[in-house]
Amino acid sequence: MLNKSRFSVKDLVNAGMFSALIIGVFWCCGMIGFIPVLMPFVPFLGAFCSAPVFMLYTSRIDKPGMIGILGCLFMLVFSLSGHGLFVIPVVIVLSIISEIILYTGKYKSIIHARLAYTVFMASSAGPLVPIYISRESYRQYLIASNYGADFADKMLAVMPMWSFFPIVLAGCLGAYLGTGLGVKCLNKHFKKAGMI
């Protein structure tokens, strides 16, 4: 039966901790983007490496709102770190969809948890939007931020206009594969949570 009770203080602490950890792992993986030719791989790597943490998160909390908390922190971190405001509507929509997916699985389904994170990681599209809709402005932004013209040109060269959807889909694939790895590594936690 779905636990419809409100978040306890412990739940909120766990939700905040796991959300911060998921974002932290994704952010650390994003550091490979300092090598401009590796920027297209950031969504895949970030989603893949953070996915096991998300799966552990789903084994600890079974209440509506867990994706909402993650989404709020995701929006806050990425919008305040200069990734543009496009991330906000993207994350809001995908958080709602992902929350519905978890809800339909009563927050106890591994399949629904994997699907929810796969959908949520399409949110990697948000920070990428400025690169594709205003390339020259984004190039000037990078130069003004002391990345240099060479960095900007190399990054834009490996991210042509047609690459937007493949990169976003790669992020979703990374999430799906990473959640599968998480299930294998955290099997005992899912048994304890009644998800297996």
N, C-alpha and C. Protein backbone atom coordinates (compact mmCIF):
# COMPACT_ATOMS: atom_id res chain seq x y z
N MET A 1 0.85 -1.21 0.00
CA MET A 1 0.00 0.00 0.00
C MET A 1 0.88 1.25 0.00
N LEU A 2 0.49 2.24 -0.78
CA LEU A 2 1.24 3.48 -0.86
C LEU A 2 1.19 4.24 0.45
N ASN A 3 2.36 4.64 0.92
CA ASN A 3 2.43 5.42 2.15
C ASN A 3 2.07 6.86 1.82
N LYS A 4 0.87 7.29 2.26
CA LYS A 4 0.39 8.63 1.91
C LYS A 4 0.67 9.66 3.01
N SER A 5 1.34 9.23 4.06
CA SER A 5 1.60 10.16 5.15
C SER A 5 2.60 11.22 4.71
N ARG A 6 2.61 12.30 5.47
CA ARG A 6 3.51 13.39 5.15
C ARG A 6 4.95 12.99 5.45
N PHE A 7 5.85 13.78 4.88
CA PHE A 7 7.26 13.58 5.15
C PHE A 7 7.53 13.84 6.63
N SER A 8 8.25 12.94 7.25
CA SER A 8 8.72 13.19 8.61
C SER A 8 10.00 14.01 8.52
N VAL A 9 10.48 14.48 9.66
CA VAL A 9 11.74 15.23 9.67
C VAL A 9 12.86 14.37 9.10
N LYS A 10 12.86 13.09 9.49
CA LYS A 10 13.88 12.16 8.99
C LYS A 10 13.78 12.01 7.48
N ASP A 11 12.55 11.93 6.96
CA ASP A 11 12.34 11.82 5.52
C ASP A 11 12.89 13.05 4.79
N LEU A 12 12.60 14.22 5.34
CA LEU A 12 13.06 15.46 4.72
C LEU A 12 14.58 15.55 4.71
N VAL A 13 15.19 15.13 5.82
CA VAL A 13 16.65 15.12 5.90
C VAL A 13 17.22 14.17 4.86
N ASN A 14 16.64 12.96 4.79
CA ASN A 14 17.11 11.98 3.81
C ASN A 14 16.91 12.47 2.38
N ALA A 15 15.74 13.08 2.13
CA ALA A 15 15.45 13.58 0.79
C ALA A 15 16.44 14.67 0.39
N GLY A 16 16.70 15.58 1.31
CA GLY A 16 17.66 16.64 1.04
C GLY A 16 19.06 16.11 0.84
N MET A 17 19.43 15.15 1.69
CA MET A 17 20.77 14.58 1.61
C MET A 17 20.98 13.82 0.30
N PHE A 18 20.03 12.97 -0.04
CA PHE A 18 20.17 12.19 -1.27
C PHE A 18 20.09 13.08 -2.50
N SER A 19 19.20 14.07 -2.48
CA SER A 19 19.10 14.99 -3.62
C SER A 19 20.41 15.74 -3.82
N ALA A 20 20.98 16.22 -2.72
CA ALA A 20 22.26 16.93 -2.80
C ALA A 20 23.36 16.01 -3.31
N LEU A 21 23.33 14.76 -2.87
CA LEU A 21 24.35 13.79 -3.29
C LEU A 21 24.21 13.48 -4.79
N ILE A 22 22.98 13.30 -5.24
CA ILE A 22 22.73 13.03 -6.67
C ILE A 22 23.25 14.19 -7.52
N ILE A 23 22.90 15.40 -7.11
CA ILE A 23 23.34 16.59 -7.85
C ILE A 23 24.85 16.75 -7.77
N GLY A 24 25.42 16.45 -6.59
CA GLY A 24 26.86 16.55 -6.41
C GLY A 24 27.62 15.60 -7.33
N VAL A 25 27.14 14.37 -7.42
CA VAL A 25 27.77 13.39 -8.31
C VAL A 25 27.67 13.85 -9.76
N PHE A 26 26.48 14.31 -10.15
CA PHE A 26 26.29 14.80 -11.52
C PHE A 26 27.22 15.98 -11.79
N TRP A 27 27.32 16.86 -10.83
CA TRP A 27 28.15 18.06 -10.98
C TRP A 27 29.63 17.69 -11.13
N CYS A 28 30.08 16.74 -10.32
CA CYS A 28 31.48 16.30 -10.41
C CYS A 28 31.77 15.68 -11.78
N CYS A 29 30.82 14.90 -12.28
CA CYS A 29 30.99 14.32 -13.62
C CYS A 29 31.05 15.41 -14.67
N GLY A 30 30.35 16.50 -14.41
CA GLY A 30 30.34 17.62 -15.34
C GLY A 30 31.69 18.30 -15.47
N MET A 31 32.60 18.01 -14.54
CA MET A 31 33.92 18.61 -14.60
C MET A 31 34.69 18.20 -15.85
N ILE A 32 34.32 17.06 -16.45
CA ILE A 32 35.00 16.67 -17.69
C ILE A 32 34.72 17.68 -18.79
N GLY A 33 33.69 18.50 -18.58
CA GLY A 33 33.35 19.52 -19.56
C GLY A 33 34.39 20.62 -19.65
N PHE A 34 35.33 20.66 -18.70
CA PHE A 34 36.43 21.62 -18.80
C PHE A 34 37.37 21.24 -19.95
N ILE A 35 37.23 20.02 -20.43
CA ILE A 35 37.88 19.62 -21.68
C ILE A 35 36.79 19.75 -22.74
N PRO A 36 36.83 20.78 -23.56
CA PRO A 36 35.69 21.12 -24.41
C PRO A 36 35.17 19.99 -25.30
N VAL A 37 36.08 19.15 -25.80
CA VAL A 37 35.63 18.08 -26.71
C VAL A 37 34.87 16.98 -25.97
N LEU A 38 34.91 17.00 -24.63
CA LEU A 38 34.19 16.00 -23.84
C LEU A 38 32.82 16.49 -23.37
N MET A 39 32.51 17.74 -23.64
CA MET A 39 31.24 18.31 -23.18
C MET A 39 30.01 17.49 -23.59
N PRO A 40 29.95 16.94 -24.81
CA PRO A 40 28.75 16.17 -25.19
C PRO A 40 28.51 14.93 -24.34
N PHE A 41 29.55 14.47 -23.63
CA PHE A 41 29.42 13.25 -22.85
C PHE A 41 28.98 13.51 -21.41
N VAL A 42 28.88 14.78 -21.03
CA VAL A 42 28.51 15.12 -19.65
C VAL A 42 27.15 14.57 -19.24
N PRO A 43 26.08 14.75 -20.03
CA PRO A 43 24.78 14.20 -19.61
C PRO A 43 24.80 12.69 -19.40
N PHE A 44 25.45 11.96 -20.30
CA PHE A 44 25.51 10.50 -20.16
C PHE A 44 26.25 10.11 -18.89
N LEU A 45 27.45 10.66 -18.71
CA LEU A 45 28.27 10.28 -17.56
C LEU A 45 27.63 10.71 -16.25
N GLY A 46 27.09 11.93 -16.21
CA GLY A 46 26.45 12.42 -15.00
C GLY A 46 25.25 11.59 -14.61
N ALA A 47 24.43 11.25 -15.59
CA ALA A 47 23.24 10.44 -15.32
C ALA A 47 23.62 9.02 -14.90
N PHE A 48 24.61 8.45 -15.57
CA PHE A 48 25.03 7.08 -15.26
C PHE A 48 25.58 6.96 -13.84
N CYS A 49 26.43 7.90 -13.46
CA CYS A 49 27.09 7.83 -12.15
C CYS A 49 26.15 8.21 -11.00
N SER A 50 25.19 9.08 -11.26
CA SER A 50 24.27 9.50 -10.19
C SER A 50 23.09 8.54 -10.03
N ALA A 51 22.85 7.71 -11.04
CA ALA A 51 21.68 6.82 -11.02
C ALA A 51 21.68 5.83 -9.85
N PRO A 52 22.81 5.19 -9.50
CA PRO A 52 22.79 4.29 -8.35
C PRO A 52 22.39 4.99 -7.05
N VAL A 53 22.79 6.26 -6.91
CA VAL A 53 22.42 7.03 -5.72
C VAL A 53 20.91 7.25 -5.72
N PHE A 54 20.35 7.55 -6.89
CA PHE A 54 18.90 7.73 -6.98
C PHE A 54 18.17 6.45 -6.61
N MET A 55 18.67 5.31 -7.06
CA MET A 55 18.01 4.05 -6.75
C MET A 55 18.05 3.76 -5.24
N LEU A 56 19.16 4.11 -4.60
CA LEU A 56 19.23 3.97 -3.15
C LEU A 56 18.22 4.91 -2.48
N TYR A 57 18.09 6.10 -3.03
CA TYR A 57 17.10 7.09 -2.56
C TYR A 57 15.69 6.50 -2.60
N THR A 58 15.35 5.82 -3.69
CA THR A 58 14.00 5.26 -3.81
C THR A 58 13.75 4.11 -2.84
N SER A 59 14.83 3.49 -2.37
CA SER A 59 14.66 2.40 -1.41
C SER A 59 14.48 2.92 0.02
N ARG A 60 14.77 4.20 0.23
CA ARG A 60 14.69 4.79 1.57
C ARG A 60 13.42 5.60 1.79
N ILE A 61 12.86 6.15 0.72
CA ILE A 61 11.68 7.02 0.85
C ILE A 61 10.60 6.54 -0.11
N ASP A 62 9.38 6.39 0.40
CA ASP A 62 8.29 5.90 -0.44
C ASP A 62 7.07 6.82 -0.38
N LYS A 63 7.34 8.13 -0.36
CA LYS A 63 6.26 9.11 -0.25
C LYS A 63 6.26 10.05 -1.46
N PRO A 64 5.07 10.51 -1.86
CA PRO A 64 4.99 11.49 -2.95
C PRO A 64 5.78 12.75 -2.62
N GLY A 65 6.48 13.26 -3.59
CA GLY A 65 7.25 14.49 -3.40
C GLY A 65 8.75 14.31 -3.47
N MET A 66 9.20 13.06 -3.50
CA MET A 66 10.65 12.84 -3.48
C MET A 66 11.33 13.38 -4.74
N ILE A 67 10.67 13.23 -5.89
CA ILE A 67 11.23 13.79 -7.12
C ILE A 67 11.09 15.31 -7.11
N GLY A 68 10.02 15.80 -6.49
CA GLY A 68 9.82 17.24 -6.41
C GLY A 68 10.96 17.92 -5.67
N ILE A 69 11.39 17.32 -4.56
CA ILE A 69 12.51 17.88 -3.80
C ILE A 69 13.79 17.86 -4.62
N LEU A 70 14.04 16.74 -5.29
CA LEU A 70 15.22 16.64 -6.16
C LEU A 70 15.16 17.68 -7.26
N GLY A 71 13.98 17.84 -7.87
CA GLY A 71 13.82 18.80 -8.94
C GLY A 71 14.05 20.23 -8.49
N CYS A 72 13.56 20.58 -7.30
CA CYS A 72 13.75 21.93 -6.77
C CYS A 72 15.22 22.25 -6.57
N LEU A 73 15.95 21.31 -5.99
CA LEU A 73 17.38 21.53 -5.78
C LEU A 73 18.13 21.58 -7.11
N PHE A 74 17.72 20.73 -8.03
CA PHE A 74 18.33 20.71 -9.36
C PHE A 74 18.17 22.06 -10.04
N MET A 75 16.93 22.60 -9.99
CA MET A 75 16.66 23.92 -10.58
C MET A 75 17.49 25.00 -9.92
N LEU A 76 17.54 24.97 -8.60
CA LEU A 76 18.25 26.00 -7.85
C LEU A 76 19.73 26.02 -8.21
N VAL A 77 20.35 24.85 -8.17
CA VAL A 77 21.79 24.76 -8.41
C VAL A 77 22.14 25.17 -9.84
N PHE A 78 21.42 24.64 -10.81
CA PHE A 78 21.80 24.89 -12.20
C PHE A 78 21.40 26.27 -12.70
N SER A 79 20.31 26.82 -12.18
CA SER A 79 19.93 28.17 -12.61
C SER A 79 20.83 29.22 -11.98
N LEU A 80 21.24 29.01 -10.72
CA LEU A 80 22.11 29.98 -10.05
C LEU A 80 23.56 29.87 -10.47
N SER A 81 23.91 28.78 -11.14
CA SER A 81 25.31 28.59 -11.55
C SER A 81 25.53 29.00 -13.01
N GLY A 82 24.59 29.77 -13.55
CA GLY A 82 24.78 30.34 -14.87
C GLY A 82 24.35 29.48 -16.04
N HIS A 83 23.52 28.47 -15.78
CA HIS A 83 23.07 27.59 -16.86
C HIS A 83 21.76 28.07 -17.51
N GLY A 84 21.34 29.24 -17.14
CA GLY A 84 20.16 29.82 -17.78
C GLY A 84 18.86 29.42 -17.11
N LEU A 85 17.80 30.17 -17.44
CA LEU A 85 16.49 29.93 -16.85
C LEU A 85 15.70 28.85 -17.57
N PHE A 86 16.21 28.38 -18.70
CA PHE A 86 15.50 27.34 -19.44
C PHE A 86 15.38 26.06 -18.62
N VAL A 87 16.32 25.89 -17.69
CA VAL A 87 16.32 24.67 -16.88
C VAL A 87 15.07 24.60 -16.01
N ILE A 88 14.50 25.74 -15.63
CA ILE A 88 13.37 25.76 -14.70
C ILE A 88 12.11 25.10 -15.28
N PRO A 89 11.59 25.55 -16.42
CA PRO A 89 10.39 24.89 -16.95
C PRO A 89 10.63 23.44 -17.33
N VAL A 90 11.83 23.14 -17.83
CA VAL A 90 12.15 21.77 -18.22
C VAL A 90 12.10 20.84 -17.02
N VAL A 91 12.73 21.26 -15.93
CA VAL A 91 12.78 20.43 -14.72
C VAL A 91 11.40 20.30 -14.09
N ILE A 92 10.62 21.37 -14.09
CA ILE A 92 9.27 21.32 -13.51
C ILE A 92 8.42 20.26 -14.22
N VAL A 93 8.41 20.32 -15.54
CA VAL A 93 7.59 19.38 -16.33
C VAL A 93 8.07 17.94 -16.12
N LEU A 94 9.38 17.73 -16.21
CA LEU A 94 9.91 16.37 -16.08
C LEU A 94 9.79 15.83 -14.66
N SER A 95 9.86 16.71 -13.67
CA SER A 95 9.67 16.28 -12.28
C SER A 95 8.25 15.78 -12.06
N ILE A 96 7.29 16.49 -12.63
CA ILE A 96 5.88 16.08 -12.50
C ILE A 96 5.66 14.72 -13.17
N ILE A 97 6.19 14.58 -14.38
CA ILE A 97 6.03 13.31 -15.10
C ILE A 97 6.69 12.17 -14.33
N SER A 98 7.90 12.41 -13.83
CA SER A 98 8.63 11.37 -13.09
C SER A 98 7.92 11.01 -11.79
N GLU A 99 7.36 12.02 -11.13
CA GLU A 99 6.61 11.76 -9.89
C GLU A 99 5.38 10.90 -10.17
N ILE A 100 4.71 11.17 -11.27
CA ILE A 100 3.54 10.37 -11.66
C ILE A 100 3.95 8.93 -11.93
N ILE A 101 5.10 8.76 -12.58
CA ILE A 101 5.59 7.40 -12.86
C ILE A 101 5.85 6.65 -11.56
N LEU A 102 6.51 7.30 -10.61
CA LEU A 102 6.77 6.65 -9.31
C LEU A 102 5.45 6.34 -8.60
N TYR A 103 4.51 7.27 -8.68
CA TYR A 103 3.22 7.09 -8.02
C TYR A 103 2.48 5.87 -8.57
N THR A 104 2.52 5.70 -9.89
CA THR A 104 1.82 4.56 -10.49
C THR A 104 2.43 3.23 -10.05
N GLY A 105 3.69 3.28 -9.65
CA GLY A 105 4.34 2.08 -9.13
C GLY A 105 4.28 2.00 -7.63
N LYS A 106 3.47 2.90 -7.02
CA LYS A 106 3.28 2.96 -5.57
C LYS A 106 4.60 3.13 -4.81
N TYR A 107 5.57 3.73 -5.48
CA TYR A 107 6.88 4.01 -4.87
C TYR A 107 7.57 2.74 -4.38
N LYS A 108 7.17 1.60 -4.94
CA LYS A 108 7.75 0.31 -4.53
C LYS A 108 8.22 -0.51 -5.73
N SER A 109 8.22 0.10 -6.90
CA SER A 109 8.54 -0.64 -8.12
C SER A 109 9.90 -0.22 -8.68
N ILE A 110 10.78 -1.18 -8.82
CA ILE A 110 12.09 -0.91 -9.41
C ILE A 110 11.94 -0.45 -10.86
N ILE A 111 11.04 -1.09 -11.58
CA ILE A 111 10.83 -0.73 -12.99
C ILE A 111 10.38 0.73 -13.11
N HIS A 112 9.44 1.13 -12.26
CA HIS A 112 8.95 2.51 -12.30
C HIS A 112 10.03 3.49 -11.84
N ALA A 113 10.84 3.08 -10.87
CA ALA A 113 11.93 3.95 -10.39
C ALA A 113 12.95 4.18 -11.50
N ARG A 114 13.29 3.13 -12.22
CA ARG A 114 14.25 3.26 -13.32
C ARG A 114 13.69 4.16 -14.42
N LEU A 115 12.42 3.95 -14.74
CA LEU A 115 11.79 4.77 -15.78
C LEU A 115 11.70 6.23 -15.35
N ALA A 116 11.38 6.45 -14.07
CA ALA A 116 11.25 7.82 -13.56
C ALA A 116 12.57 8.58 -13.68
N TYR A 117 13.68 7.93 -13.32
CA TYR A 117 14.97 8.64 -13.39
C TYR A 117 15.41 8.82 -14.84
N THR A 118 15.08 7.85 -15.68
CA THR A 118 15.39 7.98 -17.11
C THR A 118 14.70 9.20 -17.69
N VAL A 119 13.43 9.39 -17.34
CA VAL A 119 12.68 10.55 -17.81
C VAL A 119 13.23 11.83 -17.19
N PHE A 120 13.51 11.79 -15.88
CA PHE A 120 13.99 12.99 -15.19
C PHE A 120 15.30 13.49 -15.79
N MET A 121 16.17 12.57 -16.21
CA MET A 121 17.47 12.98 -16.72
C MET A 121 17.40 13.61 -18.11
N ALA A 122 16.22 13.62 -18.70
CA ALA A 122 16.05 14.43 -19.92
C ALA A 122 16.17 15.91 -19.56
N SER A 123 16.14 16.21 -18.26
CA SER A 123 16.31 17.59 -17.79
C SER A 123 17.69 18.13 -18.12
N SER A 124 18.60 17.26 -18.53
CA SER A 124 19.91 17.73 -18.98
C SER A 124 19.75 18.64 -20.20
N ALA A 125 18.57 18.60 -20.82
CA ALA A 125 18.29 19.48 -21.96
C ALA A 125 18.27 20.94 -21.54
N GLY A 126 17.82 21.21 -20.31
CA GLY A 126 17.68 22.58 -19.85
C GLY A 126 18.93 23.42 -19.97
N PRO A 127 20.05 22.98 -19.35
CA PRO A 127 21.28 23.77 -19.43
C PRO A 127 21.85 23.86 -20.84
N LEU A 128 21.44 22.95 -21.73
CA LEU A 128 21.99 22.95 -23.09
C LEU A 128 21.28 23.91 -24.03
N VAL A 129 20.05 24.28 -23.69
CA VAL A 129 19.23 25.08 -24.61
C VAL A 129 19.94 26.35 -25.10
N PRO A 130 20.58 27.15 -24.21
CA PRO A 130 21.23 28.37 -24.69
C PRO A 130 22.31 28.12 -25.75
N ILE A 131 22.96 26.96 -25.66
CA ILE A 131 24.01 26.64 -26.63
C ILE A 131 23.44 26.54 -28.04
N TYR A 132 22.20 26.09 -28.13
CA TYR A 132 21.61 25.83 -29.44
C TYR A 132 20.73 26.95 -29.97
N ILE A 133 20.14 27.74 -29.10
CA ILE A 133 19.24 28.79 -29.60
C ILE A 133 19.94 30.14 -29.76
N SER A 134 21.09 30.31 -29.11
CA SER A 134 21.83 31.58 -29.23
C SER A 134 23.32 31.29 -29.15
N ARG A 135 23.82 30.62 -30.17
CA ARG A 135 25.21 30.13 -30.15
C ARG A 135 26.23 31.25 -30.01
N GLU A 136 26.06 32.32 -30.77
CA GLU A 136 27.04 33.39 -30.71
C GLU A 136 27.02 34.09 -29.35
N SER A 137 25.83 34.29 -28.81
CA SER A 137 25.74 34.89 -27.47
C SER A 137 26.38 33.99 -26.43
N TYR A 138 26.17 32.68 -26.57
CA TYR A 138 26.76 31.74 -25.63
C TYR A 138 28.28 31.72 -25.79
N ARG A 139 28.75 31.84 -27.01
CA ARG A 139 30.19 31.90 -27.25
C ARG A 139 30.79 33.12 -26.56
N GLN A 140 30.14 34.26 -26.70
CA GLN A 140 30.62 35.47 -26.06
C GLN A 140 30.57 35.35 -24.54
N TYR A 141 29.55 34.66 -24.04
CA TYR A 141 29.43 34.43 -22.59
C TYR A 141 30.62 33.61 -22.09
N LEU A 142 30.99 32.57 -22.82
CA LEU A 142 32.13 31.74 -22.42
C LEU A 142 33.42 32.54 -22.43
N ILE A 143 33.59 33.35 -23.45
CA ILE A 143 34.80 34.17 -23.55
C ILE A 143 34.86 35.17 -22.40
N ALA A 144 33.72 35.80 -22.12
CA ALA A 144 33.65 36.78 -21.02
C ALA A 144 33.86 36.12 -19.67
N SER A 145 33.58 34.81 -19.59
CA SER A 145 33.76 34.07 -18.33
C SER A 145 35.16 33.49 -18.22
N ASN A 146 36.07 33.97 -19.07
CA ASN A 146 37.49 33.59 -19.04
C ASN A 146 37.77 32.15 -19.48
N TYR A 147 36.85 31.56 -20.24
CA TYR A 147 37.15 30.25 -20.83
C TYR A 147 38.01 30.40 -22.07
N GLY A 148 37.89 31.53 -22.73
CA GLY A 148 38.69 31.79 -23.91
C GLY A 148 37.99 31.40 -25.20
N ALA A 149 38.40 32.05 -26.28
CA ALA A 149 37.80 31.80 -27.58
C ALA A 149 38.09 30.40 -28.08
N ASP A 150 39.29 29.90 -27.81
CA ASP A 150 39.66 28.55 -28.27
C ASP A 150 38.77 27.49 -27.64
N PHE A 151 38.53 27.63 -26.33
CA PHE A 151 37.65 26.70 -25.62
C PHE A 151 36.25 26.75 -26.21
N ALA A 152 35.74 27.97 -26.38
CA ALA A 152 34.38 28.15 -26.89
C ALA A 152 34.22 27.54 -28.28
N ASP A 153 35.20 27.79 -29.14
CA ASP A 153 35.11 27.29 -30.52
C ASP A 153 35.18 25.77 -30.57
N LYS A 154 36.05 25.18 -29.75
CA LYS A 154 36.16 23.71 -29.73
C LYS A 154 34.88 23.07 -29.20
N MET A 155 34.30 23.67 -28.16
CA MET A 155 33.08 23.11 -27.59
C MET A 155 31.92 23.18 -28.57
N LEU A 156 31.76 24.32 -29.21
CA LEU A 156 30.67 24.48 -30.17
C LEU A 156 30.87 23.59 -31.40
N ALA A 157 32.13 23.32 -31.73
CA ALA A 157 32.41 22.47 -32.89
C ALA A 157 31.95 21.04 -32.66
N VAL A 158 32.04 20.56 -31.41
CA VAL A 158 31.62 19.18 -31.12
C VAL A 158 30.16 19.10 -30.70
N MET A 159 29.48 20.25 -30.72
CA MET A 159 28.06 20.29 -30.40
C MET A 159 27.29 21.03 -31.49
N PRO A 160 27.29 20.47 -32.71
CA PRO A 160 26.55 21.11 -33.81
C PRO A 160 25.05 21.13 -33.53
N MET A 161 24.33 21.87 -34.33
CA MET A 161 22.90 22.06 -34.08
C MET A 161 22.12 20.74 -34.02
N TRP A 162 22.51 19.77 -34.83
CA TRP A 162 21.76 18.51 -34.87
C TRP A 162 22.00 17.63 -33.64
N SER A 163 22.99 18.00 -32.81
CA SER A 163 23.40 17.11 -31.71
C SER A 163 22.54 17.24 -30.45
N PHE A 164 21.63 18.21 -30.41
CA PHE A 164 20.86 18.45 -29.18
C PHE A 164 20.12 17.20 -28.71
N PHE A 165 19.28 16.66 -29.55
CA PHE A 165 18.48 15.50 -29.14
C PHE A 165 19.32 14.25 -28.88
N PRO A 166 20.34 13.95 -29.70
CA PRO A 166 21.19 12.81 -29.37
C PRO A 166 21.88 12.93 -28.01
N ILE A 167 22.31 14.15 -27.66
CA ILE A 167 22.97 14.34 -26.37
C ILE A 167 21.98 14.15 -25.22
N VAL A 168 20.77 14.68 -25.38
CA VAL A 168 19.74 14.51 -24.35
C VAL A 168 19.36 13.04 -24.21
N LEU A 169 19.19 12.35 -25.33
CA LEU A 169 18.86 10.93 -25.29
C LEU A 169 19.99 10.11 -24.67
N ALA A 170 21.23 10.55 -24.89
CA ALA A 170 22.37 9.88 -24.26
C ALA A 170 22.29 10.01 -22.74
N GLY A 171 21.83 11.17 -22.27
CA GLY A 171 21.63 11.34 -20.83
C GLY A 171 20.59 10.39 -20.29
N CYS A 172 19.51 10.21 -21.04
CA CYS A 172 18.46 9.27 -20.63
C CYS A 172 18.99 7.84 -20.62
N LEU A 173 19.79 7.50 -21.63
CA LEU A 173 20.39 6.16 -21.70
C LEU A 173 21.32 5.93 -20.52
N GLY A 174 22.12 6.95 -20.18
CA GLY A 174 23.01 6.84 -19.04
C GLY A 174 22.24 6.59 -17.75
N ALA A 175 21.10 7.27 -17.61
CA ALA A 175 20.26 7.08 -16.42
C ALA A 175 19.71 5.66 -16.37
N TYR A 176 19.25 5.16 -17.50
CA TYR A 176 18.68 3.81 -17.53
C TYR A 176 19.73 2.75 -17.22
N LEU A 177 20.90 2.88 -17.82
CA LEU A 177 21.98 1.91 -17.56
C LEU A 177 22.48 2.03 -16.13
N GLY A 178 22.57 3.27 -15.64
CA GLY A 178 23.05 3.48 -14.27
C GLY A 178 22.10 2.96 -13.22
N THR A 179 20.80 3.08 -13.48
CA THR A 179 19.84 2.53 -12.51
C THR A 179 19.91 1.00 -12.50
N GLY A 180 20.19 0.41 -13.66
CA GLY A 180 20.36 -1.05 -13.71
C GLY A 180 21.56 -1.48 -12.89
N LEU A 181 22.65 -0.71 -12.99
CA LEU A 181 23.83 -1.00 -12.17
C LEU A 181 23.50 -0.83 -10.70
N GLY A 182 22.73 0.21 -10.39
CA GLY A 182 22.35 0.45 -9.01
C GLY A 182 21.55 -0.69 -8.42
N VAL A 183 20.65 -1.27 -9.20
CA VAL A 183 19.84 -2.40 -8.73
C VAL A 183 20.74 -3.58 -8.38
N LYS A 184 21.73 -3.85 -9.23
CA LYS A 184 22.62 -4.98 -8.99
C LYS A 184 23.50 -4.76 -7.76
N CYS A 185 23.97 -3.53 -7.59
CA CYS A 185 24.87 -3.23 -6.48
C CYS A 185 24.14 -3.10 -5.14
N LEU A 186 22.87 -2.72 -5.18
CA LEU A 186 22.13 -2.40 -3.96
C LEU A 186 20.98 -3.37 -3.73
N ASN A 187 21.13 -4.59 -4.19
CA ASN A 187 20.07 -5.59 -4.14
C ASN A 187 19.47 -5.75 -2.75
N LYS A 188 20.32 -5.81 -1.73
CA LYS A 188 19.82 -6.05 -0.37
C LYS A 188 18.96 -4.89 0.14
N HIS A 189 19.27 -3.67 -0.31
CA HIS A 189 18.47 -2.52 0.12
C HIS A 189 17.07 -2.58 -0.46
N PHE A 190 16.96 -3.05 -1.70
CA PHE A 190 15.64 -3.15 -2.33
C PHE A 190 14.82 -4.27 -1.71
N LYS A 191 15.48 -5.35 -1.31
CA LYS A 191 14.76 -6.43 -0.62
C LYS A 191 14.21 -5.94 0.71
N LYS A 192 15.03 -5.17 1.43
CA LYS A 192 14.61 -4.63 2.72
C LYS A 192 13.44 -3.67 2.56
N ALA A 193 13.44 -2.92 1.44
CA ALA A 193 12.38 -1.94 1.20
C ALA A 193 11.14 -2.57 0.57
N GLY A 194 11.20 -3.87 0.31
CA GLY A 194 10.06 -4.56 -0.28
C GLY A 194 9.88 -4.30 -1.76
N MET A 195 10.96 -3.89 -2.43
CA MET A 195 10.88 -3.59 -3.86
C MET A 195 11.26 -4.80 -4.71
N ILE A 196 11.77 -5.84 -4.07
CA ILE A 196 12.12 -7.09 -4.76
C ILE A 196 11.39 -8.24 -4.08
